[in-house]
Short mmCIF file of C-alpha atoms in Angstrom, two decimals:
data_model
loop_
_atom_site.label_atom_id
_atom_site.label_comp_id
_atom_site.label_asym_id
_atom_site.label_seq_id
_atom_site.Cartn_x
_atom_site.Cartn_y
_atom_site.Cartn_z
CA UNK A 1 0.02 5.88 -38.66
CA UNK A 2 -1.10 3.51 -35.91
CA UNK A 3 2.06 2.05 -34.39
CA UNK A 4 0.15 -0.16 -31.94
CA UNK A 5 -2.84 -2.00 -33.35
CA UNK A 6 -5.59 -3.98 -31.73
CA UNK A 7 -7.47 -5.36 -34.72
CA UNK A 8 -10.41 -6.81 -32.81
CA UNK A 9 -12.76 -4.05 -31.61
CA UNK A 10 -14.73 -6.56 -29.54
CA UNK A 11 -14.55 -10.09 -28.12
CA UNK A 12 -17.21 -12.17 -26.41
CA UNK A 13 -16.21 -15.11 -24.17
CA UNK A 14 -18.13 -17.46 -21.94
CA UNK A 15 -17.48 -17.26 -18.20
CA UNK A 16 -14.84 -19.74 -17.11
CA UNK A 17 -13.22 -19.96 -20.55
CA UNK A 18 -9.98 -18.36 -21.70
CA UNK A 19 -9.99 -14.83 -23.13
CA UNK A 20 -7.20 -13.97 -25.56
CA UNK A 21 -6.67 -10.36 -26.57
CA UNK A 22 -4.17 -9.56 -29.31
CA UNK A 23 -1.96 -6.60 -30.12
CA UNK A 24 0.48 -5.92 -32.96
CA UNK A 25 3.11 -3.21 -33.19
CA UNK A 26 5.26 -1.81 -35.96
CA UNK A 27 8.01 0.18 -34.23
CA UNK A 28 11.14 -1.85 -33.44
CA UNK A 29 12.16 0.77 -30.88
CA UNK A 30 9.38 -0.30 -28.49
CA UNK A 31 10.99 -2.17 -25.59
CA UNK A 32 8.30 -2.28 -22.92
CA UNK A 33 4.64 -3.21 -23.22
CA UNK A 34 1.68 -2.76 -20.91
CA UNK A 35 -1.97 -3.71 -20.74
CA UNK A 36 -4.57 -1.40 -19.23
CA UNK A 37 -8.18 -2.17 -18.39
CA UNK A 38 -10.95 0.42 -18.53
CA UNK A 39 -14.46 0.39 -17.14
CA UNK A 40 -17.08 2.90 -18.37
CA UNK A 41 -16.81 6.39 -16.86
CA UNK A 42 -13.47 5.54 -15.24
CA UNK A 43 -9.86 6.02 -16.21
CA UNK A 44 -7.73 3.09 -17.41
CA UNK A 45 -6.02 1.03 -14.72
CA UNK A 46 -2.75 -0.83 -15.09
CA UNK A 47 -3.06 -4.60 -15.45
CA UNK A 48 0.25 -6.21 -16.41
CA UNK A 49 3.45 -5.42 -18.29
CA UNK A 50 6.35 -7.13 -20.03
CA UNK A 51 9.83 -6.10 -20.99
CA UNK A 52 11.18 -6.92 -24.43
CA UNK A 53 13.86 -9.12 -22.83
CA UNK A 54 11.15 -11.56 -21.73
CA UNK A 55 8.60 -13.56 -23.67
CA UNK A 56 6.11 -14.20 -20.89
CA UNK A 57 4.90 -12.55 -17.70
CA UNK A 58 2.25 -13.97 -15.41
CA UNK A 59 0.19 -12.40 -12.64
CA UNK A 60 -2.58 -14.56 -11.25
CA UNK A 61 -5.21 -15.13 -13.94
CA UNK A 62 -3.43 -12.79 -16.36
CA UNK A 63 -0.53 -13.75 -18.62
CA UNK A 64 1.08 -11.62 -21.30
CA UNK A 65 3.06 -13.23 -24.12
CA UNK A 66 5.49 -11.35 -26.34
CA UNK A 67 6.68 -12.55 -29.76
CA UNK A 68 9.32 -10.04 -30.81
CA UNK A 69 9.99 -11.54 -34.22
CA UNK A 70 6.31 -11.23 -35.11
CA UNK A 71 5.94 -7.91 -33.27
CA UNK A 72 2.94 -9.37 -31.52
CA UNK A 73 1.75 -9.62 -27.96
CA UNK A 74 -1.27 -11.20 -26.39
CA UNK A 75 -3.06 -11.10 -23.05
CA UNK A 76 -4.56 -14.31 -21.74
CA UNK A 77 -7.16 -14.28 -19.00
CA UNK A 78 -8.05 -17.61 -17.50
CA UNK A 79 -10.56 -18.36 -16.19
CA UNK A 80 -12.60 -15.38 -17.43
CA UNK A 81 -14.96 -13.80 -14.93
CA UNK A 82 -17.90 -11.37 -15.38
CA UNK A 83 -15.86 -8.60 -13.71
CA UNK A 84 -13.34 -8.89 -16.56
CA UNK A 85 -15.87 -7.28 -18.92
CA UNK A 86 -14.16 -4.01 -19.88
CA UNK A 87 -12.16 -2.34 -22.62
CA UNK A 88 -8.54 -3.50 -22.75
CA UNK A 89 -5.79 -1.29 -24.14
CA UNK A 90 -2.39 -2.45 -25.23
CA UNK A 91 0.38 0.16 -24.88
CA UNK A 92 4.05 0.36 -25.81
CA UNK A 93 6.98 2.43 -24.62
CA UNK A 94 9.81 3.60 -26.86
CA UNK A 95 13.28 2.81 -25.53
CA UNK A 96 14.61 5.78 -23.56
CA UNK A 97 11.42 7.84 -23.94
CA UNK A 98 8.56 8.64 -21.59
CA UNK A 99 5.84 8.47 -24.27
CA UNK A 100 3.32 5.65 -24.04
CA UNK A 101 1.64 4.72 -27.34
CA UNK A 102 -1.76 3.05 -27.05
CA UNK A 103 -3.73 0.74 -29.29
CA UNK A 104 -7.39 1.32 -30.17
CA UNK A 105 -8.72 -0.97 -27.47
CA UNK A 106 -10.73 -4.22 -27.46
CA UNK A 107 -14.08 -4.47 -25.67
CA UNK A 108 -14.24 -7.79 -23.83
CA UNK A 109 -17.62 -9.13 -22.76
CA UNK A 110 -17.82 -12.16 -20.48
CA UNK A 111 -21.12 -13.97 -20.78
CA UNK A 112 -22.54 -15.98 -17.84
CA UNK B 1 -5.21 9.68 -1.05
CA UNK B 2 -7.38 11.08 -3.82
CA UNK B 3 -5.00 9.94 -6.59
CA UNK B 4 -5.45 11.85 -9.85
CA UNK B 5 -8.35 14.32 -9.77
CA UNK B 6 -9.76 15.87 -12.94
CA UNK B 7 -12.25 18.72 -13.09
CA UNK B 8 -14.76 19.29 -14.54
CA UNK B 9 -16.25 15.87 -15.36
CA UNK B 10 -18.31 17.28 -18.23
CA UNK B 11 -18.06 20.49 -20.27
CA UNK B 12 -19.83 21.92 -23.30
CA UNK B 13 -18.13 24.73 -25.21
CA UNK B 14 -18.99 26.76 -28.25
CA UNK B 15 -16.49 26.96 -31.10
CA UNK B 16 -13.88 29.60 -30.35
CA UNK B 17 -14.29 29.58 -26.58
CA UNK B 18 -11.33 28.88 -24.34
CA UNK B 19 -11.15 26.82 -21.19
CA UNK B 20 -8.78 25.01 -18.86
CA UNK B 21 -9.08 21.37 -17.86
CA UNK B 22 -7.71 20.88 -14.38
CA UNK B 23 -5.61 17.95 -13.20
CA UNK B 24 -4.17 17.48 -9.72
CA UNK B 25 -2.40 14.55 -8.08
CA UNK B 26 -1.47 14.05 -4.45
CA UNK B 27 1.01 11.19 -4.89
CA UNK B 28 4.12 13.37 -5.36
CA UNK B 29 4.46 12.05 -8.91
CA UNK B 30 7.07 13.72 -11.09
CA UNK B 31 5.61 12.62 -14.44
CA UNK B 32 2.23 13.92 -15.61
CA UNK B 33 0.54 13.70 -18.98
CA UNK B 34 -2.65 14.40 -20.91
CA UNK B 35 -4.34 11.97 -23.31
CA UNK B 36 -7.45 12.21 -25.42
CA UNK B 37 -9.61 9.21 -26.21
CA UNK B 38 -11.58 9.07 -29.45
CA UNK B 39 -13.58 6.17 -30.88
CA UNK B 40 -11.38 3.83 -32.92
CA UNK B 41 -8.24 5.82 -32.04
CA UNK B 42 -7.40 4.64 -28.55
CA UNK B 43 -5.63 7.12 -26.28
CA UNK B 44 -3.33 9.66 -27.88
CA UNK B 45 -0.73 11.67 -25.97
CA UNK B 46 -1.24 15.45 -26.10
CA UNK B 47 1.45 16.86 -23.78
CA UNK B 48 3.54 15.54 -20.94
CA UNK B 49 5.81 16.79 -18.16
CA UNK B 50 8.68 15.03 -16.42
CA UNK B 51 8.79 17.56 -13.58
CA UNK B 52 7.86 21.07 -12.49
CA UNK B 53 8.89 23.62 -15.09
CA UNK B 54 9.39 21.02 -17.84
CA UNK B 55 6.83 20.19 -20.54
CA UNK B 56 7.01 18.53 -23.94
CA UNK B 57 4.72 17.67 -26.84
CA UNK B 58 3.10 14.34 -27.51
CA UNK B 59 1.44 12.99 -30.66
CA UNK B 60 -1.40 15.53 -30.97
CA UNK B 61 -0.35 18.84 -29.31
CA UNK B 62 -1.90 21.34 -31.72
CA UNK B 63 -4.60 23.53 -30.17
CA UNK B 64 -3.52 22.77 -26.60
CA UNK B 65 -1.19 24.47 -24.13
CA UNK B 66 0.19 23.20 -20.84
CA UNK B 67 2.33 24.48 -17.99
CA UNK B 68 3.72 22.82 -14.87
CA UNK B 69 4.38 25.35 -12.13
CA UNK B 70 3.98 22.84 -9.28
CA UNK B 71 4.52 19.10 -8.90
CA UNK B 72 0.83 18.59 -8.07
CA UNK B 73 -0.95 20.39 -10.94
CA UNK B 74 -0.87 20.03 -14.71
CA UNK B 75 -3.64 22.08 -16.38
CA UNK B 76 -4.52 21.68 -20.06
CA UNK B 77 -5.64 24.83 -21.89
CA UNK B 78 -7.75 24.96 -25.01
CA UNK B 79 -7.08 28.37 -26.53
CA UNK B 80 -9.88 28.41 -29.15
CA UNK B 81 -12.06 25.32 -29.03
CA UNK B 82 -12.92 23.49 -32.26
CA UNK B 83 -15.42 20.66 -32.88
CA UNK B 84 -12.45 18.37 -33.60
CA UNK B 85 -11.51 18.72 -29.93
CA UNK B 86 -14.69 16.97 -28.84
CA UNK B 87 -13.28 14.03 -26.91
CA UNK B 88 -12.73 12.45 -23.52
CA UNK B 89 -9.59 13.79 -21.89
CA UNK B 90 -7.55 11.82 -19.38
CA UNK B 91 -4.80 13.05 -17.12
CA UNK B 92 -2.25 10.49 -15.92
CA UNK B 93 0.72 10.55 -13.58
CA UNK B 94 3.64 8.35 -12.65
CA UNK B 95 6.21 8.42 -9.86
CA UNK B 96 9.13 8.31 -12.26
CA UNK B 97 10.10 6.22 -15.25
CA UNK B 98 6.95 4.61 -16.67
CA UNK B 99 8.50 1.15 -16.94
CA UNK B 100 9.14 1.21 -13.18
CA UNK B 101 5.95 2.97 -12.14
CA UNK B 102 2.93 2.54 -14.46
CA UNK B 103 0.62 5.46 -15.14
CA UNK B 104 -2.26 6.28 -12.80
CA UNK B 105 -5.20 7.82 -14.63
CA UNK B 106 -7.92 10.21 -13.55
CA UNK B 107 -11.56 9.50 -14.40
CA UNK B 108 -11.65 11.81 -17.37
CA UNK B 109 -13.31 15.00 -18.60
CA UNK B 110 -15.88 14.63 -21.37
CA UNK B 111 -15.71 17.71 -23.59
CA UNK B 112 -18.20 18.59 -26.31
CA UNK B 113 -17.52 21.51 -28.66
CA UNK B 114 -20.52 22.71 -30.68
#
């Protein structure tokens, strides 16, 4: 049973436009959420996170939004750049536990 | 600082063979973990350790063993390889609580079991 779901396997966006990656979760015990970015032949790298007590966190071009009632979070990248082309994983942490649960990933392609 | 180092990068095994995937970190991280990445499944937690001498199971522990005798190393053992264990394996570490110190990942080991 996939507790963290990224329903879009791929997304293509024009350079300079906004990229929006979505993630849904089912477990109400998740209280911390993270986004990781992965390039081919490399390990994932941490991008941005958000606690369940907030609804928005911003870091430069990256903003994560959390809608707890809908159990939904999204990552906005603006403006999108060619170097943003990668696979993006959403991940969630259960309250009090050290187990990170990942989504399936979304492959983002930024077109020039 | 090398970060998280995984060896080997690639490995091909025959069904039934055993092997150990190595993971070492030089950041004095207490928390270490192993994930496998499969198409359409994302990353799934195999085993994790919150410190030397302490290990626990993740989502998909069957067929794998771990031990943590030092802070630096966290090897993953496949006792009798099966084709279902064909995957890319990632080791990750964190200084402490993940919400305060996000995971650092190695570059992965691609394992094929024939």
